[in-house]
mmCIF file of N, CA, C and O in Angstrom:
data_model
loop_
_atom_site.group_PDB
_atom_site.id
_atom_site.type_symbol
_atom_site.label_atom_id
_atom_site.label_comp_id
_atom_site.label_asym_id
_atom_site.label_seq_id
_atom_site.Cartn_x
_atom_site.Cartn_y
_atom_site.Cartn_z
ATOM 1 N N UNK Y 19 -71.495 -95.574 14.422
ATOM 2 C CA UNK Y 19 -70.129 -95.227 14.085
ATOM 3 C C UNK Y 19 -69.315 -95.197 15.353
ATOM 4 O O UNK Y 19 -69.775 -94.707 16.384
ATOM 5 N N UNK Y 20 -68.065 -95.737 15.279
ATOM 6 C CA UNK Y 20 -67.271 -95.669 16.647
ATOM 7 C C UNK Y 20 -66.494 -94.724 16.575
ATOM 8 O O UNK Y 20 -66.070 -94.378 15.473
ATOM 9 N N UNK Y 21 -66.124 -94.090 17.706
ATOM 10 C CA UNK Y 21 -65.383 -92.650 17.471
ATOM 11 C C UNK Y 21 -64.336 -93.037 18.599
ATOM 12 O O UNK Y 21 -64.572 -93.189 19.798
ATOM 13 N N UNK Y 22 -62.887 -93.183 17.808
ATOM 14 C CA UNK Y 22 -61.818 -93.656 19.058
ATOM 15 C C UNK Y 22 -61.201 -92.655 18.825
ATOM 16 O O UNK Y 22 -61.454 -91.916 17.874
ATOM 17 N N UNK Y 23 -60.038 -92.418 19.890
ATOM 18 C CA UNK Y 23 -59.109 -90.888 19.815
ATOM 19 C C UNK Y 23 -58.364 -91.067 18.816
ATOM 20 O O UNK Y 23 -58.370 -89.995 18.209
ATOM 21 N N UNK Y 24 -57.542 -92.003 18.136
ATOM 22 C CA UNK Y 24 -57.065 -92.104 16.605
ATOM 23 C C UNK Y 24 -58.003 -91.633 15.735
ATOM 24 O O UNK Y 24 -57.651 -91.047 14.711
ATOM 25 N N UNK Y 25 -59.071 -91.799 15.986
ATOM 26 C CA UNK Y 25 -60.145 -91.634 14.487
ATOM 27 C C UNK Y 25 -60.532 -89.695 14.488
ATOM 28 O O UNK Y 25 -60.952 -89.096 13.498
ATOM 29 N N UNK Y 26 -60.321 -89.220 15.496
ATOM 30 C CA UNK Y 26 -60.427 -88.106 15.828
ATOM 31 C C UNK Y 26 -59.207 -86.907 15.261
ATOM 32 O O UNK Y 26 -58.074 -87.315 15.520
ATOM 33 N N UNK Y 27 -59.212 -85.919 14.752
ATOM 34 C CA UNK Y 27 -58.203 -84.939 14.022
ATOM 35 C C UNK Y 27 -58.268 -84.071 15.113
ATOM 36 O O UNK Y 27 -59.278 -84.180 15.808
ATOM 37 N N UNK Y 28 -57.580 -83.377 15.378
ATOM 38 C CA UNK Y 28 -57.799 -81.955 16.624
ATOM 39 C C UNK Y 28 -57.707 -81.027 15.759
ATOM 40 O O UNK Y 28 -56.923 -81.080 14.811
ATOM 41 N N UNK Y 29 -58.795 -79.708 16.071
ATOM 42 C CA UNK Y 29 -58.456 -78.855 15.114
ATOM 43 C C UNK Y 29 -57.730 -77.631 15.810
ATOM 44 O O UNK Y 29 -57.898 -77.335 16.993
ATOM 45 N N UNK Y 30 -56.790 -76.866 14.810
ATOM 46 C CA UNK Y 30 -56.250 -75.892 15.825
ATOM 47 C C UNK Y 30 -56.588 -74.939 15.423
ATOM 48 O O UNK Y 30 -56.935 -74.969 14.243
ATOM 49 N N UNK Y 31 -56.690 -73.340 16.300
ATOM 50 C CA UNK Y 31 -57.091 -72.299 16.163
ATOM 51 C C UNK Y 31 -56.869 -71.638 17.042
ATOM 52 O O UNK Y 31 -57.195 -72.010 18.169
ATOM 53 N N UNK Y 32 -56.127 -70.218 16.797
ATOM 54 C CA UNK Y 32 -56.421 -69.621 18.146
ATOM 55 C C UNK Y 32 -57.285 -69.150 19.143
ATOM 56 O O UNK Y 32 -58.410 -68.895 18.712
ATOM 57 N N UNK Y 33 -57.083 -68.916 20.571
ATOM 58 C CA UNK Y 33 -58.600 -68.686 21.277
ATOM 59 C C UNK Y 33 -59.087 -67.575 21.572
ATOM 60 O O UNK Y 33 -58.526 -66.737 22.277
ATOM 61 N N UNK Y 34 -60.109 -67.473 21.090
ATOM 62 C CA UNK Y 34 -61.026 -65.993 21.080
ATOM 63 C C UNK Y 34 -60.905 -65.370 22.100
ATOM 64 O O UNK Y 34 -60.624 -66.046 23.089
ATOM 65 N N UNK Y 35 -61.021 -64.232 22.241
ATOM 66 C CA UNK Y 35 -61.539 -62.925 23.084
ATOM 67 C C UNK Y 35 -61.234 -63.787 24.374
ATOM 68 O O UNK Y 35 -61.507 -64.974 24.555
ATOM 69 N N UNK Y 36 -60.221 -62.370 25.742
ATOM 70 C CA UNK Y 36 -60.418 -62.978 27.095
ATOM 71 C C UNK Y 36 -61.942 -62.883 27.162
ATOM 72 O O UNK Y 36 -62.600 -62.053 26.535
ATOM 73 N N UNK Y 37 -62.641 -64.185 28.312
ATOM 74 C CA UNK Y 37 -63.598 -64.078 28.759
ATOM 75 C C UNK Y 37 -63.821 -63.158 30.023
ATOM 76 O O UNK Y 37 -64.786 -62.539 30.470
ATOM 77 N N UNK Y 38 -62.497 -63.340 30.407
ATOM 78 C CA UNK Y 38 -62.283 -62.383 31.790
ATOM 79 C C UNK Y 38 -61.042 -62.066 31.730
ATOM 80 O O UNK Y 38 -60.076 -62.762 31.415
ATOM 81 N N UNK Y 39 -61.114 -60.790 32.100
ATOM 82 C CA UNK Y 39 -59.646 -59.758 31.806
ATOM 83 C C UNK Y 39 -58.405 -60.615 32.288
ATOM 84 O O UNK Y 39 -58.418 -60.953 33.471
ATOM 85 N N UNK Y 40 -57.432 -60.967 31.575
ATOM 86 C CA UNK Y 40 -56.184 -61.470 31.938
ATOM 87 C C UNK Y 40 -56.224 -63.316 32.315
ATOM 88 O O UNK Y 40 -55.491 -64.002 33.027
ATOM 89 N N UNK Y 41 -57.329 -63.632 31.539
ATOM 90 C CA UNK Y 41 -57.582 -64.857 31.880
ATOM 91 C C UNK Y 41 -57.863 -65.022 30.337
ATOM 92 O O UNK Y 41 -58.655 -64.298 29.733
ATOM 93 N N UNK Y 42 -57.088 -66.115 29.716
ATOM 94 C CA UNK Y 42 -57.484 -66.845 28.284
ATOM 95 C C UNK Y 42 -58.854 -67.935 28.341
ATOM 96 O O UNK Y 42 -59.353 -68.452 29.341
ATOM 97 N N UNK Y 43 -59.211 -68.061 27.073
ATOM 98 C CA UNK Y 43 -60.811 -69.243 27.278
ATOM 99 C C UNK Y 43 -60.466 -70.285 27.880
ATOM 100 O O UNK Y 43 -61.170 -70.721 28.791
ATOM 101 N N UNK Y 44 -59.237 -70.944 27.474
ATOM 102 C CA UNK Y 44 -58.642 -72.265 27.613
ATOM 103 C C UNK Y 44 -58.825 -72.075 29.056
ATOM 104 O O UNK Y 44 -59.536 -72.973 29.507
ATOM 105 N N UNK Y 45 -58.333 -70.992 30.198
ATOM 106 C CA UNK Y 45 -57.943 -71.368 31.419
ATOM 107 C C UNK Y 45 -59.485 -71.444 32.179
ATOM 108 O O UNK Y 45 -59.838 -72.331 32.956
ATOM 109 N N UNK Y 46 -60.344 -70.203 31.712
ATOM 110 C CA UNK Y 46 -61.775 -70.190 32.306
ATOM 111 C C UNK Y 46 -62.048 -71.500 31.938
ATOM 112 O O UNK Y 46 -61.520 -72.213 32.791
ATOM 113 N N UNK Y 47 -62.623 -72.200 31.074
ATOM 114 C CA UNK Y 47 -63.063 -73.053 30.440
ATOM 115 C C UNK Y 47 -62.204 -74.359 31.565
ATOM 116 O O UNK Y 47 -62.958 -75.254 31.947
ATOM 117 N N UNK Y 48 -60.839 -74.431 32.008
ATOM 118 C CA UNK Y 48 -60.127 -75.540 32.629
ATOM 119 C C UNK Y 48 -59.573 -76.853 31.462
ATOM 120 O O UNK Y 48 -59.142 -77.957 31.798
ATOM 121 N N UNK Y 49 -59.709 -76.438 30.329
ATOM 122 C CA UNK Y 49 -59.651 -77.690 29.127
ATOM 123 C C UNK Y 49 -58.585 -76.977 28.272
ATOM 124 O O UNK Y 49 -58.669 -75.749 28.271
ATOM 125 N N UNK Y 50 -57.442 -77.619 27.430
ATOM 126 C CA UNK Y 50 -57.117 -76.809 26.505
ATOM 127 C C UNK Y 50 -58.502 -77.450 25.551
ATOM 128 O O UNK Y 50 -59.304 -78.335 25.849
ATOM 129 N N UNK Y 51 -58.372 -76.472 24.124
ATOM 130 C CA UNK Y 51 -59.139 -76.489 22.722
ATOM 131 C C UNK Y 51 -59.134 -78.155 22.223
ATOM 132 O O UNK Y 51 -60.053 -78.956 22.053
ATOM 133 N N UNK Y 52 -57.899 -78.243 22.103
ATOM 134 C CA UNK Y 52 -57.500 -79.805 21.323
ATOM 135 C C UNK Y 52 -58.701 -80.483 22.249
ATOM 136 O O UNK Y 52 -59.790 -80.844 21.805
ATOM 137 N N UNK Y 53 -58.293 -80.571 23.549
ATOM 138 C CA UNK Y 53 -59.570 -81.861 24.447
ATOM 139 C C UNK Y 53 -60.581 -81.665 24.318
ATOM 140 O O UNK Y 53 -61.356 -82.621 24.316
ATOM 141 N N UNK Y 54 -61.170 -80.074 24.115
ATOM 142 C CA UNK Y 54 -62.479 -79.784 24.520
ATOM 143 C C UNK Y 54 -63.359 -80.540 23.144
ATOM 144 O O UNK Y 54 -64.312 -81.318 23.177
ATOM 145 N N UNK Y 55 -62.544 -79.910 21.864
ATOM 146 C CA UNK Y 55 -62.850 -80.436 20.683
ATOM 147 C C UNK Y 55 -63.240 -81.822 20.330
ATOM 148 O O UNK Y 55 -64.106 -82.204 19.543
ATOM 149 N N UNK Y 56 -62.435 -82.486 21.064
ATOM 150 C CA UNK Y 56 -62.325 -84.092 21.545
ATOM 151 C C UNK Y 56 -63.670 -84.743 21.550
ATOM 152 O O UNK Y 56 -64.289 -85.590 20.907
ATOM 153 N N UNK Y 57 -63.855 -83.837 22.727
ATOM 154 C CA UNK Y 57 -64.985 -84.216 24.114
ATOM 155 C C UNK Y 57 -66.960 -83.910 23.128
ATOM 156 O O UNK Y 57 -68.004 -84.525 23.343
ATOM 157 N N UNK Y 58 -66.706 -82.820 22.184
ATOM 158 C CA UNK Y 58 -68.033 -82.309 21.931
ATOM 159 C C UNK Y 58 -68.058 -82.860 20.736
ATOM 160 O O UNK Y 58 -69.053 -82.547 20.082
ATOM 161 N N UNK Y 59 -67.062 -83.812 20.044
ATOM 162 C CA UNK Y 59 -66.825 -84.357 19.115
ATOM 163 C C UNK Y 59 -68.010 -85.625 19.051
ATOM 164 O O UNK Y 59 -68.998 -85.885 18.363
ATOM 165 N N UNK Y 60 -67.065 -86.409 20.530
ATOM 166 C CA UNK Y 60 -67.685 -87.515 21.227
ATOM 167 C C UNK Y 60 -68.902 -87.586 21.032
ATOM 168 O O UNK Y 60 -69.500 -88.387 20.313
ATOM 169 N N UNK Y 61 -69.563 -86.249 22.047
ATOM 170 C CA UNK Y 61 -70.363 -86.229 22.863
ATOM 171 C C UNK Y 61 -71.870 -85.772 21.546
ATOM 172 O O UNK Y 61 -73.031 -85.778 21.953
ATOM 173 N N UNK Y 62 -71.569 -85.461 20.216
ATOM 174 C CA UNK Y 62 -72.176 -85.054 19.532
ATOM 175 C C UNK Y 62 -72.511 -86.510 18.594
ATOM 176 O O UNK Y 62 -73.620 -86.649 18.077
ATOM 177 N N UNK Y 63 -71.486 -87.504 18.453
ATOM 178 C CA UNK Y 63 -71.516 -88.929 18.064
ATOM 179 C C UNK Y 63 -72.739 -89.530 19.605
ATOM 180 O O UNK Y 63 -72.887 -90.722 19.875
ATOM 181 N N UNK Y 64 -73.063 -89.000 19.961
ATOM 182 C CA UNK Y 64 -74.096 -90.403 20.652
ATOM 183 C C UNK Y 64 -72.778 -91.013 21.961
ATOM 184 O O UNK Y 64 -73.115 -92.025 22.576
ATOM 185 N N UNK Y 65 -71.825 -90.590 22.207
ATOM 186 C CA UNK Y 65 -71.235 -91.540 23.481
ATOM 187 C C UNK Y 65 -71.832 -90.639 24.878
ATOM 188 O O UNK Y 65 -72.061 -89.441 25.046
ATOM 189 N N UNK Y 66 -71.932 -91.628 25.599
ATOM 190 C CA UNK Y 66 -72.197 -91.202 26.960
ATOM 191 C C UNK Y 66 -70.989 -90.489 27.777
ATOM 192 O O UNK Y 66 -69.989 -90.263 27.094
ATOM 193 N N UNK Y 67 -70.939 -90.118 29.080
ATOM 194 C CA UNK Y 67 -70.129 -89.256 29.483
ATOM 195 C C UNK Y 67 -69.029 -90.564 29.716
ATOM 196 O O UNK Y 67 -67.945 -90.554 29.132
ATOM 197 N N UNK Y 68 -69.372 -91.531 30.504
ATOM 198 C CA UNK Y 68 -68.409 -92.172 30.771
ATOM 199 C C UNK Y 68 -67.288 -92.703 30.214
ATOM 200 O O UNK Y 68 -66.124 -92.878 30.574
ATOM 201 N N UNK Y 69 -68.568 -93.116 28.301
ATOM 202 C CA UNK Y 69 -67.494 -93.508 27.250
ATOM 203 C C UNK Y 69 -66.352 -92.397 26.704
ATOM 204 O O UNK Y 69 -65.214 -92.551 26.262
ATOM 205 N N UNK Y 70 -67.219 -91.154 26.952
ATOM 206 C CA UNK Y 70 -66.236 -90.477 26.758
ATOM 207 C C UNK Y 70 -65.038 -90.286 27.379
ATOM 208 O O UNK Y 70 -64.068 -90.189 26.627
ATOM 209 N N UNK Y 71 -64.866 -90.213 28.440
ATOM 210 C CA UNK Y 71 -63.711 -90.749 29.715
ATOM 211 C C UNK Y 71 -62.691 -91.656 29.286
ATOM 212 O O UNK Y 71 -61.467 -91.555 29.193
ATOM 213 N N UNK Y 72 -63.616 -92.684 29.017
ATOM 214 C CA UNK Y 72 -62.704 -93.855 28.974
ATOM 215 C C UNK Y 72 -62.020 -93.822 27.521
ATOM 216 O O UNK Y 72 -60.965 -94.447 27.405
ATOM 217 N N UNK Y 73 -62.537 -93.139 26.393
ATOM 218 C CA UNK Y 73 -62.021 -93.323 24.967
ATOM 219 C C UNK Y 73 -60.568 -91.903 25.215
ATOM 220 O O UNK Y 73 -59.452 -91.890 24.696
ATOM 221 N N UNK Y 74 -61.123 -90.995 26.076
ATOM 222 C CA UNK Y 74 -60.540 -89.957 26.130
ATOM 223 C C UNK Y 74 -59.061 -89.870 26.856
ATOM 224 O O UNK Y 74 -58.013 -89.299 26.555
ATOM 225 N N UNK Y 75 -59.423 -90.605 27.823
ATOM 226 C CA UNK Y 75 -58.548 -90.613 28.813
ATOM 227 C C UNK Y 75 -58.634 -89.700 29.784
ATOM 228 O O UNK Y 75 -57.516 -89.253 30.035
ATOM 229 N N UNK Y 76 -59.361 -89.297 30.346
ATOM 230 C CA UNK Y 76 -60.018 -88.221 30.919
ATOM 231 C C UNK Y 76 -60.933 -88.182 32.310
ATOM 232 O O UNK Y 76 -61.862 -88.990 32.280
ATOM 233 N N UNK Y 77 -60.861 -87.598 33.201
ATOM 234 C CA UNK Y 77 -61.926 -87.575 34.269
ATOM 235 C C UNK Y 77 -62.976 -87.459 33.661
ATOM 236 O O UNK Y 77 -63.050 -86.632 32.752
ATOM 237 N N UNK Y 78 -64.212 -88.368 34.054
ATOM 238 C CA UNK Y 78 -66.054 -87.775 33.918
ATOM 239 C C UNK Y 78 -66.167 -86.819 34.287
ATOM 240 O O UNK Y 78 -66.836 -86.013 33.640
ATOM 241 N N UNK Y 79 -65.655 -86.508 35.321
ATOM 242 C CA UNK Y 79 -66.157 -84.798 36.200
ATOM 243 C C UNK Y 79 -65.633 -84.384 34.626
ATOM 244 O O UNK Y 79 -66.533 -84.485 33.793
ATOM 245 N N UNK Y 80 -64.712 -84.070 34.256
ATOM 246 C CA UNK Y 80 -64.814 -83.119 33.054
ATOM 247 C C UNK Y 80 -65.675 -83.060 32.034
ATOM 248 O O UNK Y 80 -66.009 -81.935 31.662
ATOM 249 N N UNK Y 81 -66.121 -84.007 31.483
ATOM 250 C CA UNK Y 81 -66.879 -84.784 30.469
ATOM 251 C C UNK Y 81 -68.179 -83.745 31.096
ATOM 252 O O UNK Y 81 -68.596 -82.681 30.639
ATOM 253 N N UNK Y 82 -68.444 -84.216 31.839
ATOM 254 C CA UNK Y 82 -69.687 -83.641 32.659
ATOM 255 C C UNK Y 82 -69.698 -82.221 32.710
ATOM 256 O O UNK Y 82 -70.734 -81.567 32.586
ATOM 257 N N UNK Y 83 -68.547 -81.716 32.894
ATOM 258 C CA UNK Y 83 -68.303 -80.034 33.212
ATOM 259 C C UNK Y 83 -68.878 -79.438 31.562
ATOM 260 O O UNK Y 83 -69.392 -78.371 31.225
ATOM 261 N N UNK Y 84 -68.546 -80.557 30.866
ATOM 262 C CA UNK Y 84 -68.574 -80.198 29.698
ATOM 263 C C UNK Y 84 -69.755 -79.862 29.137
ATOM 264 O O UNK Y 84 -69.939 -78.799 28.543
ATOM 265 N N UNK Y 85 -70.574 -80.713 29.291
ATOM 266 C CA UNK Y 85 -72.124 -81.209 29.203
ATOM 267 C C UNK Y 85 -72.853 -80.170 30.165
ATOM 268 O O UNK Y 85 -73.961 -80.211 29.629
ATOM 269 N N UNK Y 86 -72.941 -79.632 30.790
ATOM 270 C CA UNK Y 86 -73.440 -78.954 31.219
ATOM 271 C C UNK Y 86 -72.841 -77.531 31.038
ATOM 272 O O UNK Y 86 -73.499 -76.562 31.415
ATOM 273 N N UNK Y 87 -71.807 -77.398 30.562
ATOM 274 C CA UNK Y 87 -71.578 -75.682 29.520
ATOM 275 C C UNK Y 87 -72.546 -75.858 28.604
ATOM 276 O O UNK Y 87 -73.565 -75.168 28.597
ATOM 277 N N UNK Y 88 -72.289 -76.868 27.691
ATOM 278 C CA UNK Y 88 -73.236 -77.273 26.373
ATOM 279 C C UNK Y 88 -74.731 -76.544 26.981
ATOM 280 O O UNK Y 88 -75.073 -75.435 26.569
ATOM 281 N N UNK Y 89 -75.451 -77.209 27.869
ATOM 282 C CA UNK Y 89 -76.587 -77.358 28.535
ATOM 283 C C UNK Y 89 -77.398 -75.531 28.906
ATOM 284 O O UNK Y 89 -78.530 -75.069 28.767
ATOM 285 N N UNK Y 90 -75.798 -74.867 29.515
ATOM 286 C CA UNK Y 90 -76.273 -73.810 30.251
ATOM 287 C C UNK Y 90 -76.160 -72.483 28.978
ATOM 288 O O UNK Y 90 -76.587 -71.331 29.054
ATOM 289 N N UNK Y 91 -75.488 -73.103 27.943
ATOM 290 C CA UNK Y 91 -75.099 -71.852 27.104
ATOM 291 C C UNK Y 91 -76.404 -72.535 25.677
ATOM 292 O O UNK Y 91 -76.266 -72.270 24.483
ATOM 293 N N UNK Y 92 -77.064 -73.031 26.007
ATOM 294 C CA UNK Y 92 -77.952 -73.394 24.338
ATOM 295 C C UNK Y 92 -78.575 -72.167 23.990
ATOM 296 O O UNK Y 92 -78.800 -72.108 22.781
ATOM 297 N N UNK Y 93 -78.979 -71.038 24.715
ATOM 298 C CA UNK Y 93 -80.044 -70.271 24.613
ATOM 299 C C UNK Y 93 -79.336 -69.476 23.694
ATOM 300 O O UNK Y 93 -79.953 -68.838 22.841
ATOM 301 N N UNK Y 94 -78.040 -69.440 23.776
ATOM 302 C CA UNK Y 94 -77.112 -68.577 22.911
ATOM 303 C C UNK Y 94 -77.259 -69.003 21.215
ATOM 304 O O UNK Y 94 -77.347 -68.190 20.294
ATOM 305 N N UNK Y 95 -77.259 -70.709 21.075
ATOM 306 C CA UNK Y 95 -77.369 -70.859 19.846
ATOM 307 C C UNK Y 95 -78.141 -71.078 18.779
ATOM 308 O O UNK Y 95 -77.878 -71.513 17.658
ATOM 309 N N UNK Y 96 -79.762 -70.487 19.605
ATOM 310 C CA UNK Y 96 -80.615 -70.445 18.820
ATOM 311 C C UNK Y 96 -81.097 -68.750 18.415
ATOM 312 O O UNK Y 96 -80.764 -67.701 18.966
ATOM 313 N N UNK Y 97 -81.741 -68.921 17.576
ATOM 314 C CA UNK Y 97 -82.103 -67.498 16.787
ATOM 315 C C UNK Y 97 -83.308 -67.114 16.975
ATOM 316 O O UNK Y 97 -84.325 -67.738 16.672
ATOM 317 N N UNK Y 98 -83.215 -65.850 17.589
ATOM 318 C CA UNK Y 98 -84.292 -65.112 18.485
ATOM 319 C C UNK Y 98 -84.748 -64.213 17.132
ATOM 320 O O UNK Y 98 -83.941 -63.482 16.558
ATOM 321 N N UNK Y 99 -86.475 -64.401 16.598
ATOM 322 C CA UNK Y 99 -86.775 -64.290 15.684
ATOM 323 C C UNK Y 99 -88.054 -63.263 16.555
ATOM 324 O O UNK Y 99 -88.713 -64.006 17.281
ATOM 325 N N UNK Y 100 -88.408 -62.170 16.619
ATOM 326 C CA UNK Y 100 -89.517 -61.541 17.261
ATOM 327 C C UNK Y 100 -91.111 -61.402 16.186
ATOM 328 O O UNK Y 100 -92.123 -60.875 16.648
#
């Protein structure tokens, strides 16, 4: 399936909880929501970082910044069953 930025909807919502006092997610994070959404959209379709860049319009360093939140936060989205 090809995933171009037309084929893509942004979803809107407001952004949760400061992560750090007086700082919104959007700014910690460096992405607004609309891109980030974009990006894990992509990146969940099978494109590589670069394609993502290039479909995005976007630096790799971000793409990448991205991919490695994904990477460092997984432990969070699995279910700790004792």
């Amino acid at each position: 399936r090809q995933v171009t930025k037309s084929s893509l909807k942004e979803i809107e919502k407001a952004p949760s909880p400061d992560i750090i006092p007086g700082m919104d997610d959007e700014e910690a994070i460096g992405m607004p929501y609309g891109r980030l959404d974009f990006v894990l959209l992509a990146l969940e379709n099978g494109l590589e970082n670069k394609q993502v860049s290039e479909v995005l319009g976007i630096e790799e360093k971000d793409v990448i910044y991205v991919n490695d939140l994904i990477q460092k936060s997984e432990h969070m989205r699995k279910i700790y069953t004792p």
